[in-house]
Amino acid sequence: MNIFPAIIFSAASDAVLICAQILVLSVISEKRYSNIRLAAAAVTAAATGFVLDIFLFGWGENSAFLLLIFDCPRLCLLVLSVLKSLSLKDAMTAMTIQFLCSILNSAVMSLFPPDPTAEKPYINYITMITIPACMLVLAICFKRKTKNRVKIISGAASSIPVHTYICVFIAVFLEGGLIEVLSYDTDKFELQIRTVKILSLLLIICVTVLIISLAANVLYQKYYAGLNKILKEQVNSQLSHYEKREKINSEIQSFRHDFNNHIKCLESMMTAHKYDDAKAYIERISGMMPFGEFLFRTGNYISDAILTEAQENSAAANITIDFKGCIPQNIDSADLCIILSNSIRNAVEACSVLPENRNISVYGNCRQGIFVLIIKNPTVLVSCEKDFFPKTTKSDKESHGFGFSNMQYVVNKYEGTMHTAIENGFFILSITMKLQ
């Protein structure tokens, strides 16, 4: 049998495949390459593949194992050299693309009986070059379609953990081995079945780990999405705080500008003994005196802004917020925002369904490095178990209901405690945190 046509088609397949790998990786890793280096890599892949196939010709069944050892690192190193990359993620991606091509080739060839393919080897040749060519076409389309979104795709790919890349590569590798074993014609059925079972078990374990990892990533994304929303609200509260402060300062400066004129007018009235006119003038200008628009003085400007904004937004619903005590400054702004924003929002939501008695009391204090925050609001709940956290009443339960879990995370961060109770128709939330 003439082996040279198979070697030539294999070399051409390597050249086409490496072009597809480079095109895909250039988008995922946002690394550039020159057309000269791409052409050189394709020629090198074809030449080294040709030499490797000739060298392994005559090794019989051992050639497949040796080809697996040398072939995959060979193309991977060529891809990384063109992109000037030493990233483990890029290496895993390149080898995964190569193994996918091998799996598709084996899967297609397994559909044909062994005898016709032996009599008609051109079927194997066509498959050998068609599948990499299809991958190259898909890679070209992928690169063109994502031309203006390379940074987005690269950023998304870089956020994927390394162990996920490794799990995907191992899963594809095991899948390829499974297809090869199933399509291999042998009389040793017991050994073949045992090998299939072992590969299947390893594949199941790998896929299970991958599913758990992806599920954990989704949960973390939901948590950080909620956290980002809270931080955005914190920024808006701070901006509102600074805007109000700027407005007050502007009004004070404007009043100071005319203050001397007002004094001179009053002096002239007093000199002329026009006391009634002076009294009326004082009453008139006293209404022009700027007053602060901050409704709370907690000792912490972040909590001032949060409570003020909550009171202003809930005033239309006849909900009042009373604060006593103080909130120290040495609490991280983001952590304080998570604790206070979520607890006040929950209290306002609980009061909004009540016909009357919509008063929320907030108490804060810090002694001996222990910060205590107690929030008390009326509730429709009659009783509950200790440390019961009510579920969200919003219709979109998938996007809400993370408030208490986020608060618990912050409390644990400060080695604190968070407890709830219902007493005399009031829901009481008690939080303690250790401060440095």
Short mmCIF file of C-alpha atoms in Angstrom, two decimals:
data_model
loop_
_atom_site.label_atom_id
_atom_site.label_comp_id
_atom_site.label_asym_id
_atom_site.label_seq_id
_atom_site.Cartn_x
_atom_site.Cartn_y
_atom_site.Cartn_z
CA MET A 1 0.00 0.00 0.00
CA ASN A 2 1.36 3.45 -0.93
CA ILE A 3 1.67 5.49 2.27
CA PHE A 4 2.82 8.76 0.68
CA PRO A 5 -0.64 10.07 -0.28
CA ALA A 6 -1.78 9.68 3.34
CA ILE A 7 1.33 11.48 4.57
CA ILE A 8 0.82 14.33 2.10
CA PHE A 9 -2.82 14.75 3.08
CA SER A 10 -1.85 14.60 6.77
CA ALA A 11 0.76 17.33 6.24
CA ALA A 12 -1.78 19.51 4.42
CA SER A 13 -4.26 18.88 7.24
CA ASP A 14 -1.69 20.09 9.80
CA ALA A 15 -1.08 23.27 7.80
CA VAL A 16 -4.78 24.09 7.57
CA LEU A 17 -5.41 23.19 11.22
CA ILE A 18 -2.64 25.39 12.57
CA CYS A 19 -4.03 28.36 10.62
CA ALA A 20 -7.42 27.78 12.26
CA GLN A 21 -5.82 27.55 15.71
CA ILE A 22 -3.92 30.80 15.24
CA LEU A 23 -6.98 32.67 13.97
CA VAL A 24 -9.16 31.57 16.89
CA LEU A 25 -6.48 32.23 19.50
CA SER A 26 -5.72 35.68 18.05
CA VAL A 27 -9.30 36.68 18.93
CA ILE A 28 -9.51 34.95 22.30
CA SER A 29 -6.11 36.13 23.55
CA GLU A 30 -6.11 39.49 21.65
CA LYS A 31 -2.62 38.79 20.31
CA ARG A 32 -1.54 39.91 16.85
CA TYR A 33 0.43 38.03 14.25
CA SER A 34 1.90 38.77 10.84
CA ASN A 35 0.85 36.99 7.66
CA ILE A 36 4.47 36.01 7.10
CA ARG A 37 4.65 34.24 10.48
CA LEU A 38 1.28 32.58 9.78
CA ALA A 39 2.53 31.25 6.41
CA ALA A 40 5.84 30.15 7.95
CA ALA A 41 3.98 28.28 10.70
CA ALA A 42 1.77 26.52 8.14
CA VAL A 43 4.80 25.45 6.09
CA THR A 44 6.68 24.32 9.21
CA ALA A 45 3.65 22.34 10.43
CA ALA A 46 3.36 20.58 7.06
CA ALA A 47 7.10 19.86 6.86
CA THR A 48 7.46 18.56 10.42
CA GLY A 49 4.29 16.51 10.04
CA PHE A 50 5.63 14.97 6.85
CA VAL A 51 8.94 14.07 8.54
CA LEU A 52 7.20 12.74 11.64
CA ASP A 53 4.87 10.48 9.64
CA ILE A 54 7.80 9.06 7.63
CA PHE A 55 9.77 8.49 10.83
CA LEU A 56 6.87 6.67 12.51
CA PHE A 57 6.04 4.63 9.40
CA GLY A 58 6.65 0.98 10.16
CA TRP A 59 6.16 1.25 13.93
CA GLY A 60 2.78 -0.46 13.57
CA GLU A 61 0.35 -0.05 16.49
CA ASN A 62 2.93 1.88 18.52
CA SER A 63 2.94 4.70 15.95
CA ALA A 64 -0.45 6.01 17.14
CA PHE A 65 0.87 6.39 20.70
CA LEU A 66 4.10 8.03 19.59
CA LEU A 67 2.18 10.31 17.22
CA LEU A 68 0.02 11.47 20.14
CA ILE A 69 3.12 12.29 22.18
CA PHE A 70 4.90 14.30 19.48
CA ASP A 71 2.09 15.66 17.31
CA CYS A 72 0.08 17.67 19.83
CA PRO A 73 3.04 19.53 21.45
CA ARG A 74 4.48 20.17 17.97
CA LEU A 75 1.48 22.14 16.69
CA CYS A 76 0.89 23.79 20.07
CA LEU A 77 4.44 25.16 20.19
CA LEU A 78 4.10 26.48 16.64
CA VAL A 79 0.88 28.31 17.53
CA LEU A 80 2.37 29.85 20.68
CA SER A 81 5.51 30.92 18.82
CA VAL A 82 3.48 32.73 16.14
CA LEU A 83 1.41 34.55 18.77
CA LYS A 84 4.46 35.08 21.01
CA SER A 85 2.57 33.63 23.94
CA LEU A 86 3.64 31.58 26.96
CA SER A 87 0.17 31.39 28.49
CA LEU A 88 -1.10 28.07 29.80
CA LYS A 89 -4.64 29.05 28.74
CA ASP A 90 -3.51 29.61 25.15
CA ALA A 91 -1.74 26.24 25.14
CA MET A 92 -4.84 24.47 26.48
CA THR A 93 -7.04 26.20 23.90
CA ALA A 94 -4.73 25.32 21.01
CA MET A 95 -4.54 21.65 22.01
CA THR A 96 -8.31 21.53 22.59
CA ILE A 97 -8.95 22.75 19.03
CA GLN A 98 -6.55 20.12 17.72
CA PHE A 99 -8.20 17.32 19.68
CA LEU A 100 -11.65 18.47 18.55
CA CYS A 101 -10.49 18.13 14.97
CA SER A 102 -9.15 14.65 15.72
CA ILE A 103 -12.39 13.65 17.44
CA LEU A 104 -14.50 14.78 14.48
CA ASN A 105 -12.24 12.92 12.09
CA SER A 106 -12.45 9.72 14.14
CA ALA A 107 -16.21 10.09 14.56
CA VAL A 108 -16.75 10.47 10.82
CA MET A 109 -14.44 7.57 9.99
CA SER A 110 -16.22 5.33 12.52
CA LEU A 111 -19.41 5.68 10.47
CA PHE A 112 -17.82 3.78 7.59
CA PRO A 113 -17.18 0.03 7.75
CA PRO A 114 -13.48 -0.84 7.93
CA ASP A 115 -13.35 -2.79 4.66
CA PRO A 116 -14.57 -0.02 2.29
CA THR A 117 -12.17 2.51 3.79
CA ALA A 118 -9.34 0.06 3.29
CA GLU A 119 -10.34 -0.52 -0.30
CA LYS A 120 -11.10 3.16 -0.89
CA PRO A 121 -8.51 5.14 1.12
CA TYR A 122 -9.55 8.41 -0.54
CA ILE A 123 -12.47 8.54 1.95
CA ASN A 124 -9.94 8.92 4.75
CA TYR A 125 -8.00 11.49 2.71
CA ILE A 126 -11.10 13.57 2.08
CA THR A 127 -12.07 13.49 5.76
CA MET A 128 -8.52 14.28 6.80
CA ILE A 129 -8.50 17.56 4.85
CA THR A 130 -12.20 18.48 4.95
CA ILE A 131 -12.60 18.73 8.73
CA PRO A 132 -9.61 21.08 9.28
CA ALA A 133 -10.78 23.09 6.26
CA CYS A 134 -14.23 23.49 7.84
CA MET A 135 -12.57 24.59 11.09
CA LEU A 136 -10.49 27.13 9.16
CA VAL A 137 -13.63 28.54 7.50
CA LEU A 138 -15.35 28.79 10.87
CA ALA A 139 -12.25 30.45 12.33
CA ILE A 140 -12.21 33.04 9.52
CA CYS A 141 -15.92 33.77 10.03
CA PHE A 142 -15.39 33.97 13.80
CA LYS A 143 -12.53 36.44 13.38
CA ARG A 144 -14.48 38.64 10.98
CA LYS A 145 -17.67 38.64 13.03
CA THR A 146 -15.80 39.53 16.22
CA LYS A 147 -13.50 42.14 14.67
CA ASN A 148 -15.00 45.00 16.70
CA ARG A 149 -15.53 42.94 19.85
CA VAL A 150 -12.07 41.45 20.36
CA LYS A 151 -11.53 43.22 23.70
CA ILE A 152 -14.87 41.97 25.04
CA ILE A 153 -14.17 38.37 24.01
CA SER A 154 -10.59 38.54 25.27
CA GLY A 155 -11.74 39.96 28.60
CA ALA A 156 -14.38 37.25 28.96
CA ALA A 157 -11.85 34.52 28.10
CA SER A 158 -9.28 35.88 30.56
CA SER A 159 -11.87 35.75 33.36
CA ILE A 160 -12.26 31.98 32.94
CA PRO A 161 -10.15 30.15 35.57
CA VAL A 162 -7.18 28.07 34.42
CA HIS A 163 -8.59 24.89 35.95
CA THR A 164 -11.66 25.24 33.70
CA TYR A 165 -9.40 25.27 30.63
CA ILE A 166 -7.60 22.19 31.95
CA CYS A 167 -10.88 20.35 32.64
CA VAL A 168 -12.17 21.12 29.14
CA PHE A 169 -8.91 19.90 27.60
CA ILE A 170 -8.92 16.67 29.63
CA ALA A 171 -12.60 16.07 28.78
CA VAL A 172 -11.93 16.50 25.06
CA PHE A 173 -8.84 14.29 25.30
CA LEU A 174 -10.80 11.51 27.03
CA GLU A 175 -13.64 11.88 24.55
CA GLY A 176 -11.20 11.44 21.68
CA GLY A 177 -9.71 8.36 23.31
CA LEU A 178 -13.18 6.93 23.87
CA ILE A 179 -14.11 7.32 20.21
CA GLU A 180 -10.82 5.81 19.10
CA VAL A 181 -11.27 2.75 21.33
CA LEU A 182 -14.87 2.23 20.24
CA SER A 183 -13.99 2.46 16.56
CA TYR A 184 -10.88 0.24 16.84
CA ASP A 185 -11.39 -3.18 15.28
CA THR A 186 -10.04 -5.84 17.63
CA ASP A 187 -10.84 -9.33 18.87
CA LYS A 188 -10.00 -8.48 22.46
CA PHE A 189 -13.52 -7.39 23.40
CA GLU A 190 -13.04 -7.68 27.17
CA LEU A 191 -10.01 -5.39 27.09
CA GLN A 192 -11.84 -2.98 24.81
CA ILE A 193 -14.90 -2.87 27.12
CA ARG A 194 -12.70 -2.41 30.21
CA THR A 195 -10.87 0.45 28.50
CA VAL A 196 -14.17 2.07 27.51
CA LYS A 197 -15.42 1.83 31.10
CA ILE A 198 -12.26 3.41 32.48
CA LEU A 199 -12.31 6.25 29.95
CA SER A 200 -16.04 6.79 30.54
CA LEU A 201 -15.51 6.97 34.31
CA LEU A 202 -12.70 9.49 33.92
CA LEU A 203 -14.79 11.52 31.47
CA ILE A 204 -17.75 11.56 33.87
CA ILE A 205 -15.52 12.71 36.73
CA CYS A 206 -14.00 15.45 34.60
CA VAL A 207 -17.40 16.68 33.34
CA THR A 208 -18.79 16.62 36.90
CA VAL A 209 -15.91 18.76 38.14
CA LEU A 210 -16.47 21.11 35.20
CA ILE A 211 -20.20 21.42 35.94
CA ILE A 212 -19.56 22.14 39.62
CA SER A 213 -16.95 24.72 38.69
CA LEU A 214 -19.29 26.45 36.23
CA ALA A 215 -22.12 26.42 38.78
CA ALA A 216 -19.84 28.00 41.38
CA ASN A 217 -18.80 30.66 38.86
CA VAL A 218 -22.46 31.48 38.16
CA LEU A 219 -23.16 31.86 41.88
CA TYR A 220 -20.16 34.13 42.32
CA GLN A 221 -21.23 36.20 39.33
CA LYS A 222 -24.69 36.67 40.85
CA TYR A 223 -23.16 37.66 44.17
CA TYR A 224 -20.79 40.18 42.63
CA ALA A 225 -23.56 41.50 40.37
CA GLY A 226 -25.59 42.26 43.48
CA LEU A 227 -22.53 43.73 45.15
CA ASN A 228 -21.86 45.98 42.16
CA LYS A 229 -25.46 47.19 42.30
CA ILE A 230 -25.05 48.08 45.96
CA LEU A 231 -21.76 49.85 45.28
CA LYS A 232 -23.44 51.79 42.49
CA GLU A 233 -26.14 52.87 44.93
CA GLN A 234 -23.41 53.87 47.37
CA VAL A 235 -21.74 56.04 44.72
CA ASN A 236 -25.08 57.65 43.89
CA SER A 237 -25.67 58.34 47.60
CA GLN A 238 -22.24 59.93 47.91
CA LEU A 239 -22.84 62.04 44.80
CA SER A 240 -26.16 63.18 46.24
CA HIS A 241 -24.40 63.96 49.50
CA TYR A 242 -21.74 66.08 47.78
CA GLU A 243 -24.30 67.83 45.58
CA LYS A 244 -26.30 68.85 48.63
CA ARG A 245 -23.17 70.01 50.39
CA GLU A 246 -22.16 72.05 47.34
CA LYS A 247 -25.62 73.61 47.20
CA ILE A 248 -25.43 74.58 50.86
CA ASN A 249 -21.96 76.07 50.43
CA SER A 250 -23.14 78.04 47.42
CA GLU A 251 -26.12 79.41 49.36
CA ILE A 252 -23.88 80.33 52.30
CA GLN A 253 -21.47 82.18 50.01
CA SER A 254 -24.36 84.02 48.41
CA PHE A 255 -25.71 85.01 51.82
CA ARG A 256 -22.28 86.16 53.00
CA HIS A 257 -21.97 88.33 49.90
CA ASP A 258 -24.99 90.42 50.97
CA PHE A 259 -24.44 90.06 54.72
CA ASN A 260 -22.61 93.39 55.14
CA ASN A 261 -25.33 95.21 53.25
CA HIS A 262 -27.96 93.73 55.54
CA ILE A 263 -25.98 94.86 58.60
CA LYS A 264 -25.72 98.40 57.27
CA CYS A 265 -29.46 98.52 56.64
CA LEU A 266 -30.15 97.34 60.18
CA GLU A 267 -27.71 99.88 61.65
CA SER A 268 -29.45 102.71 59.81
CA MET A 269 -32.86 101.55 61.05
CA MET A 270 -31.60 101.28 64.64
CA THR A 271 -30.03 104.75 64.42
CA ALA A 272 -33.36 106.13 63.21
CA HIS A 273 -35.14 104.29 66.07
CA LYS A 274 -37.24 102.34 63.58
CA TYR A 275 -37.31 99.22 65.71
CA ASP A 276 -40.44 97.72 64.18
CA ASP A 277 -38.98 98.06 60.71
CA ALA A 278 -35.72 96.51 61.92
CA LYS A 279 -37.59 93.59 63.50
CA ALA A 280 -39.55 92.99 60.29
CA TYR A 281 -36.35 93.20 58.26
CA ILE A 282 -34.66 90.64 60.52
CA GLU A 283 -37.60 88.27 60.16
CA ARG A 284 -37.50 88.67 56.39
CA ILE A 285 -33.79 88.01 55.98
CA SER A 286 -33.86 85.13 58.49
CA GLY A 287 -35.88 83.18 55.92
CA MET A 288 -33.01 83.70 53.52
CA MET A 289 -30.52 81.98 55.84
CA PRO A 290 -29.40 78.65 54.26
CA PHE A 291 -29.99 75.57 56.32
CA GLY A 292 -28.47 72.13 55.90
CA GLU A 293 -30.48 69.60 53.95
CA PHE A 294 -29.04 66.58 55.73
CA LEU A 295 -31.68 64.93 57.84
CA PHE A 296 -29.31 62.81 59.92
CA ARG A 297 -26.09 63.37 61.85
CA THR A 298 -24.69 59.91 62.55
CA GLY A 299 -21.00 60.78 62.60
CA ASN A 300 -20.43 58.99 59.30
CA TYR A 301 -21.14 60.85 56.07
CA ILE A 302 -21.90 57.62 54.18
CA SER A 303 -24.63 56.64 56.63
CA ASP A 304 -25.88 60.26 56.62
CA ALA A 305 -26.36 60.06 52.87
CA ILE A 306 -27.94 56.57 52.95
CA LEU A 307 -30.44 57.41 55.70
CA THR A 308 -31.27 60.80 54.18
CA GLU A 309 -31.91 59.31 50.77
CA ALA A 310 -34.01 56.49 52.27
CA GLN A 311 -36.09 59.00 54.25
CA GLU A 312 -36.65 61.26 51.25
CA ASN A 313 -37.66 58.34 49.03
CA SER A 314 -40.05 56.84 51.59
CA ALA A 315 -41.58 60.10 52.88
CA ALA A 316 -44.38 59.92 50.31
CA ALA A 317 -45.45 56.58 51.85
CA ASN A 318 -45.58 58.18 55.36
CA ILE A 319 -42.59 56.13 56.48
CA THR A 320 -40.32 57.81 59.02
CA ILE A 321 -36.82 56.87 60.06
CA ASP A 322 -35.50 57.75 63.51
CA PHE A 323 -31.82 57.46 64.35
CA LYS A 324 -30.11 57.45 67.74
CA GLY A 325 -26.49 56.99 68.67
CA CYS A 326 -23.56 57.22 66.27
CA ILE A 327 -21.83 55.31 63.49
CA PRO A 328 -18.01 55.39 63.51
CA GLN A 329 -15.92 56.46 60.56
CA ASN A 330 -13.51 53.50 60.61
CA ILE A 331 -15.87 51.16 58.76
CA ASP A 332 -15.17 50.39 55.13
CA SER A 333 -17.57 52.44 53.01
CA ALA A 334 -18.58 49.52 50.79
CA ASP A 335 -19.22 47.24 53.79
CA LEU A 336 -21.23 49.91 55.60
CA CYS A 337 -23.27 50.51 52.46
CA ILE A 338 -24.06 46.79 52.14
CA ILE A 339 -25.16 46.53 55.76
CA LEU A 340 -27.13 49.76 56.05
CA SER A 341 -28.63 49.93 52.54
CA ASN A 342 -29.96 46.37 52.63
CA SER A 343 -31.32 46.57 56.16
CA ILE A 344 -33.04 49.93 55.60
CA ARG A 345 -34.43 48.78 52.25
CA ASN A 346 -35.87 45.66 53.88
CA ALA A 347 -37.36 47.71 56.70
CA VAL A 348 -38.97 50.16 54.26
CA GLU A 349 -40.34 47.26 52.22
CA ALA A 350 -41.85 45.72 55.37
CA CYS A 351 -43.46 49.03 56.41
CA SER A 352 -44.90 49.72 52.96
CA VAL A 353 -47.49 46.94 53.34
CA LEU A 354 -48.76 48.25 56.70
CA PRO A 355 -51.74 50.61 56.93
CA GLU A 356 -50.21 52.58 59.82
CA ASN A 357 -47.36 52.71 62.34
CA ARG A 358 -44.70 53.07 59.66
CA ASN A 359 -41.82 54.09 61.88
CA ILE A 360 -38.33 52.63 61.57
CA SER A 361 -35.89 53.08 64.42
CA VAL A 362 -32.15 52.78 63.90
CA TYR A 363 -29.61 52.62 66.72
CA GLY A 364 -25.85 52.57 66.29
CA ASN A 365 -23.01 52.67 68.77
CA CYS A 366 -19.40 51.58 69.14
CA ARG A 367 -17.77 50.58 72.39
CA GLN A 368 -14.41 48.91 72.96
CA GLY A 369 -14.01 48.23 69.25
CA ILE A 370 -17.42 46.54 68.88
CA PHE A 371 -19.90 48.24 66.54
CA VAL A 372 -23.55 47.55 67.29
CA LEU A 373 -26.36 48.28 64.84
CA ILE A 374 -29.99 47.61 65.72
CA ILE A 375 -32.82 48.25 63.26
CA LYS A 376 -36.41 47.87 64.40
CA ASN A 377 -39.47 48.09 62.17
CA PRO A 378 -43.13 46.98 62.42
CA THR A 379 -44.03 43.82 60.51
CA VAL A 380 -47.05 41.80 59.48
CA LEU A 381 -45.30 38.65 60.72
CA VAL A 382 -46.63 37.40 64.04
CA SER A 383 -43.79 35.09 65.02
CA CYS A 384 -40.82 33.34 63.52
CA GLU A 385 -37.92 31.12 64.42
CA LYS A 386 -34.76 32.58 65.85
CA ASP A 387 -32.51 34.21 63.25
CA PHE A 388 -35.21 33.91 60.59
CA PHE A 389 -34.52 35.97 57.47
CA PRO A 390 -37.66 36.80 55.46
CA LYS A 391 -37.59 36.02 51.75
CA THR A 392 -37.89 38.78 49.20
CA THR A 393 -41.42 39.81 48.24
CA LYS A 394 -40.32 41.08 44.81
CA SER A 395 -41.64 39.24 41.77
CA ASP A 396 -38.16 38.83 40.26
CA LYS A 397 -36.85 36.43 42.89
CA GLU A 398 -33.86 35.37 40.77
CA SER A 399 -32.44 38.90 40.73
CA HIS A 400 -33.31 39.73 44.34
CA GLY A 401 -33.13 38.05 47.72
CA PHE A 402 -29.34 38.30 48.07
CA GLY A 403 -29.45 41.11 50.63
CA PHE A 404 -29.19 39.01 53.78
CA SER A 405 -26.51 36.74 52.30
CA ASN A 406 -24.44 39.79 51.32
CA MET A 407 -24.91 41.24 54.80
CA GLN A 408 -23.89 37.93 56.38
CA TYR A 409 -20.73 37.91 54.26
CA VAL A 410 -19.76 41.37 55.57
CA VAL A 411 -20.58 40.41 59.15
CA ASN A 412 -18.41 37.30 58.91
CA LYS A 413 -15.63 39.44 57.45
CA TYR A 414 -15.61 41.48 60.69
CA GLU A 415 -15.97 38.38 62.91
CA GLY A 416 -19.37 39.61 64.00
CA THR A 417 -22.87 38.27 64.50
CA MET A 418 -26.26 38.91 62.91
CA HIS A 419 -29.49 37.95 64.64
CA THR A 420 -33.19 38.54 64.00
CA ALA A 421 -36.26 38.32 66.20
CA ILE A 422 -39.90 39.41 66.32
CA GLU A 423 -41.12 41.06 69.51
CA ASN A 424 -44.51 42.72 70.02
CA GLY A 425 -45.14 43.09 66.29
CA PHE A 426 -41.67 44.47 65.51
CA PHE A 427 -38.96 42.85 63.43
CA ILE A 428 -35.57 43.44 65.08
CA LEU A 429 -32.26 43.05 63.29
CA SER A 430 -29.17 43.09 65.52
CA ILE A 431 -25.66 43.26 64.07
CA THR A 432 -22.30 43.35 65.82
CA MET A 433 -18.92 43.77 64.13
CA LYS A 434 -15.37 43.93 65.45
CA LEU A 435 -13.57 47.06 64.28
CA GLN A 436 -9.82 47.57 64.25
#
